[in-house]
mmCIF file of C-alpha atoms in Angstrom:
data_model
loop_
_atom_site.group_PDB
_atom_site.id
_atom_site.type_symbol
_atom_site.label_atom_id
_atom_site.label_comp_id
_atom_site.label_asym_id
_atom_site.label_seq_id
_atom_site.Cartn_x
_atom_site.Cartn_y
_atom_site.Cartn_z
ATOM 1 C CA UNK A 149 0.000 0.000 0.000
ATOM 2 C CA UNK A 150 0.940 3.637 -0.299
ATOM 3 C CA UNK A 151 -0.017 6.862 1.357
ATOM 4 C CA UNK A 152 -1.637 9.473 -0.962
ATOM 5 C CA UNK A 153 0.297 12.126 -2.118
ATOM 6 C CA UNK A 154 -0.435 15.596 0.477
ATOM 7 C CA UNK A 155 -2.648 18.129 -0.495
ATOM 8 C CA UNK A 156 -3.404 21.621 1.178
ATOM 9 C CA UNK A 157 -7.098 20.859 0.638
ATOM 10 C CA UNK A 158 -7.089 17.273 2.718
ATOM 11 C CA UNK A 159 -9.764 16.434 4.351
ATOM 12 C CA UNK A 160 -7.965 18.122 7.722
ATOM 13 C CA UNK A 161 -8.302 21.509 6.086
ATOM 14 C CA UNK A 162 -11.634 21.300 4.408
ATOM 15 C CA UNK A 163 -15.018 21.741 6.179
ATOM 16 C CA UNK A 164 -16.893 18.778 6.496
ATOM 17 C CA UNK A 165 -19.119 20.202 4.369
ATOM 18 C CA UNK A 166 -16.735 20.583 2.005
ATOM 19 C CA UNK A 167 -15.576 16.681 2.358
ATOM 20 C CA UNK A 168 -19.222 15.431 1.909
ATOM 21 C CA UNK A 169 -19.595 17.518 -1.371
ATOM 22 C CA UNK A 170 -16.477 16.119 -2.543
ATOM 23 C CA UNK A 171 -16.728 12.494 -1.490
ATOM 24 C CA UNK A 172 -20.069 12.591 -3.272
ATOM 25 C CA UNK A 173 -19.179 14.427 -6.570
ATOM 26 C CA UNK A 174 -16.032 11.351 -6.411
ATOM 27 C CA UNK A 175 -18.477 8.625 -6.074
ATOM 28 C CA UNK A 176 -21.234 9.325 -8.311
ATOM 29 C CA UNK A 177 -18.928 10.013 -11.181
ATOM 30 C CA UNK A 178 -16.945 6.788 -10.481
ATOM 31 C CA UNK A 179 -20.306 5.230 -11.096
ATOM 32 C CA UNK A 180 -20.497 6.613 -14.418
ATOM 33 C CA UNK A 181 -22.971 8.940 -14.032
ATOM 34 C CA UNK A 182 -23.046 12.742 -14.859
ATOM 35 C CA UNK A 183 -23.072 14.498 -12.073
ATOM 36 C CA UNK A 184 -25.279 17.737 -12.122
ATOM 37 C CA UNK A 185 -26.697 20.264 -9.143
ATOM 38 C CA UNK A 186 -29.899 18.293 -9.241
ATOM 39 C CA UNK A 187 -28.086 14.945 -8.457
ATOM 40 C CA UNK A 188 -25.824 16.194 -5.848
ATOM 41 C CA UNK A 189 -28.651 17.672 -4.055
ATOM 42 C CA UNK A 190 -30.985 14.064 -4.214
ATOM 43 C CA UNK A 191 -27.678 12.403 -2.487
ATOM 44 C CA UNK A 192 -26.849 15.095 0.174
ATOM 45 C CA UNK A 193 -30.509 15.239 0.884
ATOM 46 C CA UNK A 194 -30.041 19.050 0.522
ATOM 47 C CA UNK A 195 -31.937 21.712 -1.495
ATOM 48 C CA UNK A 196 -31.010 22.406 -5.138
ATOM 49 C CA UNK A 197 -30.281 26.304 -4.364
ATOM 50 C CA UNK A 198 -27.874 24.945 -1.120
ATOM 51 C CA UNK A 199 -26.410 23.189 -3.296
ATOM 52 C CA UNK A 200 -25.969 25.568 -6.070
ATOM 53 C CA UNK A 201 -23.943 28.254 -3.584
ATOM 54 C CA UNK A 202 -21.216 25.666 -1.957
ATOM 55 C CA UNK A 203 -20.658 24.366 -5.752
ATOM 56 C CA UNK A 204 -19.588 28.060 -6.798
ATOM 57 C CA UNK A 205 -17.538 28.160 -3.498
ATOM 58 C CA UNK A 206 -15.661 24.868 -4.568
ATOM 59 C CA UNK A 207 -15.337 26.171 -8.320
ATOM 60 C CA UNK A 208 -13.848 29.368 -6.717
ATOM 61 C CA UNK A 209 -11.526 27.211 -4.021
ATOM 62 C CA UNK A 210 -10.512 25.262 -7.008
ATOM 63 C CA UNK A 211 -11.898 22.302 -6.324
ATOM 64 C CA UNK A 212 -14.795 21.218 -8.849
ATOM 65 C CA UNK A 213 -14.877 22.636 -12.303
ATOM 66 C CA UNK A 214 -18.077 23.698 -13.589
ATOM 67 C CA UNK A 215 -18.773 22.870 -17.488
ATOM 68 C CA UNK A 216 -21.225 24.898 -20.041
ATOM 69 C CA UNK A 217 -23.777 22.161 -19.547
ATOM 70 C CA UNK A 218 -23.716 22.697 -15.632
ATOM 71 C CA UNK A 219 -22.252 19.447 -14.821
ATOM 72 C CA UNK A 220 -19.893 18.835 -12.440
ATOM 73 C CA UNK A 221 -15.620 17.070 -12.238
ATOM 74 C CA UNK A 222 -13.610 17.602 -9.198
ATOM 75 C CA UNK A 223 -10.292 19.552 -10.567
ATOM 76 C CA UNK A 224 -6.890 17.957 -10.308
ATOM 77 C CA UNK A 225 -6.818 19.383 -6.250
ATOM 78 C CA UNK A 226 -10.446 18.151 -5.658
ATOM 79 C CA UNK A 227 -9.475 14.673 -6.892
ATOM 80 C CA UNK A 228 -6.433 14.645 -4.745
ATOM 81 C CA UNK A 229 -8.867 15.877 -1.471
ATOM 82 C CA UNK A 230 -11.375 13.575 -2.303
ATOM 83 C CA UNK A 231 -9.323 10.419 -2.560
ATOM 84 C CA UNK A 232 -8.189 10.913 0.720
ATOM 85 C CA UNK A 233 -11.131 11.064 2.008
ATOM 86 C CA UNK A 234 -12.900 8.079 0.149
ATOM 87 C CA UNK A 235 -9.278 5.811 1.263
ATOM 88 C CA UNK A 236 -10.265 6.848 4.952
ATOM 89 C CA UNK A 237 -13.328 6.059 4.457
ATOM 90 C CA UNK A 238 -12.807 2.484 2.895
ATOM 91 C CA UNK A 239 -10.187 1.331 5.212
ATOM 92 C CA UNK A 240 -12.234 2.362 8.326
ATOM 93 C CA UNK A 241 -15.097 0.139 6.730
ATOM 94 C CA UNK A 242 -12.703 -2.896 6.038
ATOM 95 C CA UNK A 243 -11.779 -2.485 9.849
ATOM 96 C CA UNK A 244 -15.018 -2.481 11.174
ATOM 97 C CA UNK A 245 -15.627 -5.654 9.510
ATOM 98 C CA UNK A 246 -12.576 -7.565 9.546
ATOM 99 C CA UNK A 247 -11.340 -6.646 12.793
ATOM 100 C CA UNK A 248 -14.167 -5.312 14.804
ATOM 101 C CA UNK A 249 -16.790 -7.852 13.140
ATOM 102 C CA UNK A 250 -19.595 -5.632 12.052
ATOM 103 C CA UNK A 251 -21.676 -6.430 8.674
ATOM 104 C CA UNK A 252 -20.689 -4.345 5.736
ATOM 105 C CA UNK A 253 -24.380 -2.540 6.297
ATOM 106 C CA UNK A 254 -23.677 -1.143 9.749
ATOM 107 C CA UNK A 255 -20.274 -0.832 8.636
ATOM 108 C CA UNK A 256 -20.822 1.664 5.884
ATOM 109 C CA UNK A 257 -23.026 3.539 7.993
ATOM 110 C CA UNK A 258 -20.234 3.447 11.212
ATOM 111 C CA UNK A 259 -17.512 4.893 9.054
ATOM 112 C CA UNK A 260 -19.508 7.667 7.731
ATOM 113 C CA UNK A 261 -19.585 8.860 11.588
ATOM 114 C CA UNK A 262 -16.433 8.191 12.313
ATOM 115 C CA UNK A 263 -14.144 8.001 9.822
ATOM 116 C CA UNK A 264 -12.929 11.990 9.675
ATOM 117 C CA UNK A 265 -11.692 11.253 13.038
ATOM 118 C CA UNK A 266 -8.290 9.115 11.325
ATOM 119 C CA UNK A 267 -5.082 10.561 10.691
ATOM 120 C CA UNK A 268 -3.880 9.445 7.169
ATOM 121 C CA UNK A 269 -0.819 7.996 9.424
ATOM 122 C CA UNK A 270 -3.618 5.815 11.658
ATOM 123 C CA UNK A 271 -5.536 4.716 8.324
ATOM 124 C CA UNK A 272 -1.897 3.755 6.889
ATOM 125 C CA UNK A 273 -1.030 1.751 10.138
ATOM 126 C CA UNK A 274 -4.346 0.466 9.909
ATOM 127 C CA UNK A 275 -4.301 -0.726 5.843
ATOM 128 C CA UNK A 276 -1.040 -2.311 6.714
ATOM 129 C CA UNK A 277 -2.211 -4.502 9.768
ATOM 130 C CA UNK A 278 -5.316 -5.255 7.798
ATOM 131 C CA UNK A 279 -2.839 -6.874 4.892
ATOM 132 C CA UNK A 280 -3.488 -4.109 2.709
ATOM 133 C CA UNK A 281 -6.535 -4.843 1.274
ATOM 134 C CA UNK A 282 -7.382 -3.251 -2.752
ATOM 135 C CA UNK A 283 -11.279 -2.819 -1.900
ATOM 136 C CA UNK A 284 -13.382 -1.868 0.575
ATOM 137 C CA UNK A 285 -15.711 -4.381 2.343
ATOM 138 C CA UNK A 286 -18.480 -3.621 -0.655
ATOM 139 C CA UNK A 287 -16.054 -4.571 -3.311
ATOM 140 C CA UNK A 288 -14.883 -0.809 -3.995
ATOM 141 C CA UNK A 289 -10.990 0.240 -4.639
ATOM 142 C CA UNK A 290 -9.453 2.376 -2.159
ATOM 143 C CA UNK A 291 -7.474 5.318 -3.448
ATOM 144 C CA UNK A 292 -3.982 4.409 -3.219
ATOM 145 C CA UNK A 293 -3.508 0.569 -3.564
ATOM 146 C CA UNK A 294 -2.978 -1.733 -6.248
ATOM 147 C CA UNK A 295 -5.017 -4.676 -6.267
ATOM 148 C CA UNK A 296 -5.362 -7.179 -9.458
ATOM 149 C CA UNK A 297 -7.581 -6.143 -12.569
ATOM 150 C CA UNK A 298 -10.628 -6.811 -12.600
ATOM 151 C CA UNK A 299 -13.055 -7.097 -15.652
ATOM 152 C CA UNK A 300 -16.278 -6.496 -13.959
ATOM 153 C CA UNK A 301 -20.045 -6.521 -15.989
ATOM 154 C CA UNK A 302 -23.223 -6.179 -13.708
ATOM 155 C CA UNK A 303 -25.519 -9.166 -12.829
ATOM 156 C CA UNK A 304 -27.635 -8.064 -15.317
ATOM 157 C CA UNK A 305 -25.675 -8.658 -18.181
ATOM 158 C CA UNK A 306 -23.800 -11.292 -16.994
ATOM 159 C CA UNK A 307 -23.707 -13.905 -19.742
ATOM 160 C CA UNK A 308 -26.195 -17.018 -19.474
ATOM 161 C CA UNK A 309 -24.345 -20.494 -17.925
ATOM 162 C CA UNK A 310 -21.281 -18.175 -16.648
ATOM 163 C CA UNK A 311 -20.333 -18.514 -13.363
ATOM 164 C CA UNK A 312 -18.541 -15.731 -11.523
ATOM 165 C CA UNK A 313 -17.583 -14.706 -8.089
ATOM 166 C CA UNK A 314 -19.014 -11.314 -6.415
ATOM 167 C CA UNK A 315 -16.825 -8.299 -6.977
ATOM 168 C CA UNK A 316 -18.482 -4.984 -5.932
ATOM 169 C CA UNK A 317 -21.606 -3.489 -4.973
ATOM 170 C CA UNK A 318 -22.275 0.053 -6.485
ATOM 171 C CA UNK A 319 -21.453 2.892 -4.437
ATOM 172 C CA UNK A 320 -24.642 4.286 -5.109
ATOM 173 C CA UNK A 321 -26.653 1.022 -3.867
ATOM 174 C CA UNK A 322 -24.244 1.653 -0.609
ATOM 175 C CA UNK A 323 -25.509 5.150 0.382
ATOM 176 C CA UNK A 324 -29.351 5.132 -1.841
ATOM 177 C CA UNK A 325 -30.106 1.748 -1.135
ATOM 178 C CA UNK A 326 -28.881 0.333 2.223
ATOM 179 C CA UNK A 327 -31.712 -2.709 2.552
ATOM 180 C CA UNK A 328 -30.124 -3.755 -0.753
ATOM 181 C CA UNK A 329 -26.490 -4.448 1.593
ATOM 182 C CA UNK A 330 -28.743 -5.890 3.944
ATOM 183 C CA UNK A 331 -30.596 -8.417 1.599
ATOM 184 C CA UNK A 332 -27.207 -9.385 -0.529
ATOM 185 C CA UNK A 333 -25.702 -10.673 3.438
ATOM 186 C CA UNK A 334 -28.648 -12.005 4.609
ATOM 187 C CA UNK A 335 -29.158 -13.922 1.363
ATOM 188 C CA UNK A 336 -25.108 -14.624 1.059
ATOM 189 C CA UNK A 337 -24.448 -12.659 -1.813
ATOM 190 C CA UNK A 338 -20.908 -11.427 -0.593
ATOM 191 C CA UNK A 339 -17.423 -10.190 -2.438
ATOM 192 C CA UNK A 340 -16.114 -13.854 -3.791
ATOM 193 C CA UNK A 341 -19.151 -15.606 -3.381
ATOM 194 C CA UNK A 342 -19.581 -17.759 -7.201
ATOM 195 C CA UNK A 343 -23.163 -17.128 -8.640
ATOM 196 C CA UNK A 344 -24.962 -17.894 -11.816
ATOM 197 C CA UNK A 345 -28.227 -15.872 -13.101
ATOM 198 C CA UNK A 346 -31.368 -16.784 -14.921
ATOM 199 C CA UNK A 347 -33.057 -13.979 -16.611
ATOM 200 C CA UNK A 348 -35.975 -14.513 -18.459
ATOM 201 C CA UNK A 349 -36.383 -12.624 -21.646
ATOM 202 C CA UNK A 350 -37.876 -9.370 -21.216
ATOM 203 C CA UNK A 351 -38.497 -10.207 -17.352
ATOM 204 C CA UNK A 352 -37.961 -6.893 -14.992
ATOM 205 C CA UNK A 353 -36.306 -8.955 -12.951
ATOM 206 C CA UNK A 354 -33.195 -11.809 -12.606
ATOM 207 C CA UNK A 355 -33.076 -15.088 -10.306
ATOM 208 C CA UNK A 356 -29.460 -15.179 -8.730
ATOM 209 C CA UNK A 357 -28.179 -18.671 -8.125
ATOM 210 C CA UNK A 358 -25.879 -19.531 -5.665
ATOM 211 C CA UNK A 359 -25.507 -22.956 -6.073
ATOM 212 C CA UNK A 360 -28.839 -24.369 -5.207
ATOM 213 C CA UNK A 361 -30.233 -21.284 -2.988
ATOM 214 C CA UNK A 362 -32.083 -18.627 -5.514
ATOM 215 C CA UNK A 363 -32.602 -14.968 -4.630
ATOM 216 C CA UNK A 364 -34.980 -12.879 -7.175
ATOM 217 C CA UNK A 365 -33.201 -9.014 -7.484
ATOM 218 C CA UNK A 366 -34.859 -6.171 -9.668
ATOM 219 C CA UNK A 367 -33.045 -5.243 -12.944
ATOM 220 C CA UNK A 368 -32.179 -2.032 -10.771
ATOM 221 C CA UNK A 369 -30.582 -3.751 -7.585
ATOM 222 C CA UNK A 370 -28.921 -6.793 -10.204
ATOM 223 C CA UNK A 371 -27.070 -3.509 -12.036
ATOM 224 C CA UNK A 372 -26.006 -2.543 -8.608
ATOM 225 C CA UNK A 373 -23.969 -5.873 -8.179
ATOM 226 C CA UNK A 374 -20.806 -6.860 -10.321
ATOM 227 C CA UNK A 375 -18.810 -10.465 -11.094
ATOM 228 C CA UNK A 376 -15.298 -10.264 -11.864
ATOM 229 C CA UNK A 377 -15.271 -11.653 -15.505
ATOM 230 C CA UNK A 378 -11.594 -12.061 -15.345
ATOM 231 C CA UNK A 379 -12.597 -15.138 -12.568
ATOM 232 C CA UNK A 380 -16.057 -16.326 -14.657
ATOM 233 C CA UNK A 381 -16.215 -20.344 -15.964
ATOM 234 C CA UNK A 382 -18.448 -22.406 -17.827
ATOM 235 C CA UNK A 383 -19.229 -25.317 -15.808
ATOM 236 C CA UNK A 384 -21.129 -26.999 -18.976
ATOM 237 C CA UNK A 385 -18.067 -26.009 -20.844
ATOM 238 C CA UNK A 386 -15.538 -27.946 -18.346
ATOM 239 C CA UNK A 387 -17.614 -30.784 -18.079
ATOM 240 C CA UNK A 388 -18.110 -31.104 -21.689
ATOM 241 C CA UNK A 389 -15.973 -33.865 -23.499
ATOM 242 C CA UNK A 390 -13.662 -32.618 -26.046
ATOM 243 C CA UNK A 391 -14.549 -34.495 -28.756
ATOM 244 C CA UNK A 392 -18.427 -33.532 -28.512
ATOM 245 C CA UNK A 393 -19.748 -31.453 -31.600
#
């Protein structure tokens, strides 16, 4: 693992308003998504015009960079800021679980209150005893260490008679969607856990298989889950003989 490089606007000189506009802007975009006023408001649980004036406060700290089409990208010293602040994050929720023994529900939820409280020395002392670890509990990278690629398509598109272990659940189904966390353990749907879907065609929804237990997800919550392709097999494949047309 390796510490992230310093920044005059870490986390320890930003507001914590300022950290939770940042961290948010990093993972919605991570997830693909545009993110406009409208958005960042719906996740902060703010109003649109509260939004608006601590946006132009960021643009004017350099921090996020607004474009003609009002959308949103942290600048070079907002991405630097914000990673520190997701890595602290992540590692305090791989703690909480690994060490401390919480699910990764309660564990998201933990670290959110606690988790600004962390020197980046303790969070380095703490990804080292923890074996340095790539992801956080949910499957998600923390800023700052290498872990092995990872070719990841969501359970909704995952290929029929492919098998492929758990690698990540959305950041988005993390902070929008907590029962979703909740469901995936209770139903053992965890990171490196080998499933298989069935999805009907044109059916709103997908049975997961994991090995003979079934669990029925929405199309939304299955696009919130992701198998490492790199890892996938084709048990009818290995168990097919060679010589068979």
């Amino acid at each position: 693992a390796k510490s992230l490089p310093s920044s005059r606007n870490s986390e320890s000189e930003v507001s914590a308003t300022v950290a939770r506009y940042l961290e948010a802007v990093y993972y919605i975009a991570h997830e693909g998504e545009i993110v406009r006023p409208s958005r960042l408001a719906e996740w902060l649980g703010v109003s649109p015009p509260t939004v608006t004036g601590l946006v132009q406060r960021l643009r004017d700290q350099g921090l996020i960079v607004i474009s003609p089409d009002h959308s949103l990208t942290l600048a070079a010293q907002g991405v630097t800021a914000a990673a520190v602040i997701v890595r602290r994050h992540r590692v305090v929720e791989r703690w909480l679980t690994d060490e401390i023994g919480l699910d990764w529900a309660a564990a998201d939820e933990e670290a959110g209150r606690i988790s600004h409280a962390f020197s980046d020395q303790l969070i380095d002392r703490i990804l080292t005893k923890l074996g340095s670890p790539g992801t956080c509990p949910h499957g998600n990278e923390i800023p700052g260490v290498e872990g092995p690629a990872r070719s990841l398509v969501n359970l909704a598109n995952l290929g029929p008679g492919l098998v492929a272990p758990i690698s990540r659940v959305s950041e988005v189904a993390e902070h929008e969607a907590p029962q979703l966390l909740s469901l995936l353990d209770r139903e053992g749907l965890r990171i490196g856990v080998e499933v298989a879907v069935i999805r009907p065609s044109g059916a709103e929804a997908v049975t997961v298989l994991r090995g003979a237990h079934q669990t029925a997800l929405g199309l939304g919550a299955a696009r919130a889950v992701w198998v490492d392709l790199n890892q996938a097999r084709d048990p009818e494949a290995a168990d097919r003989d060679p010589g068979d047309p």
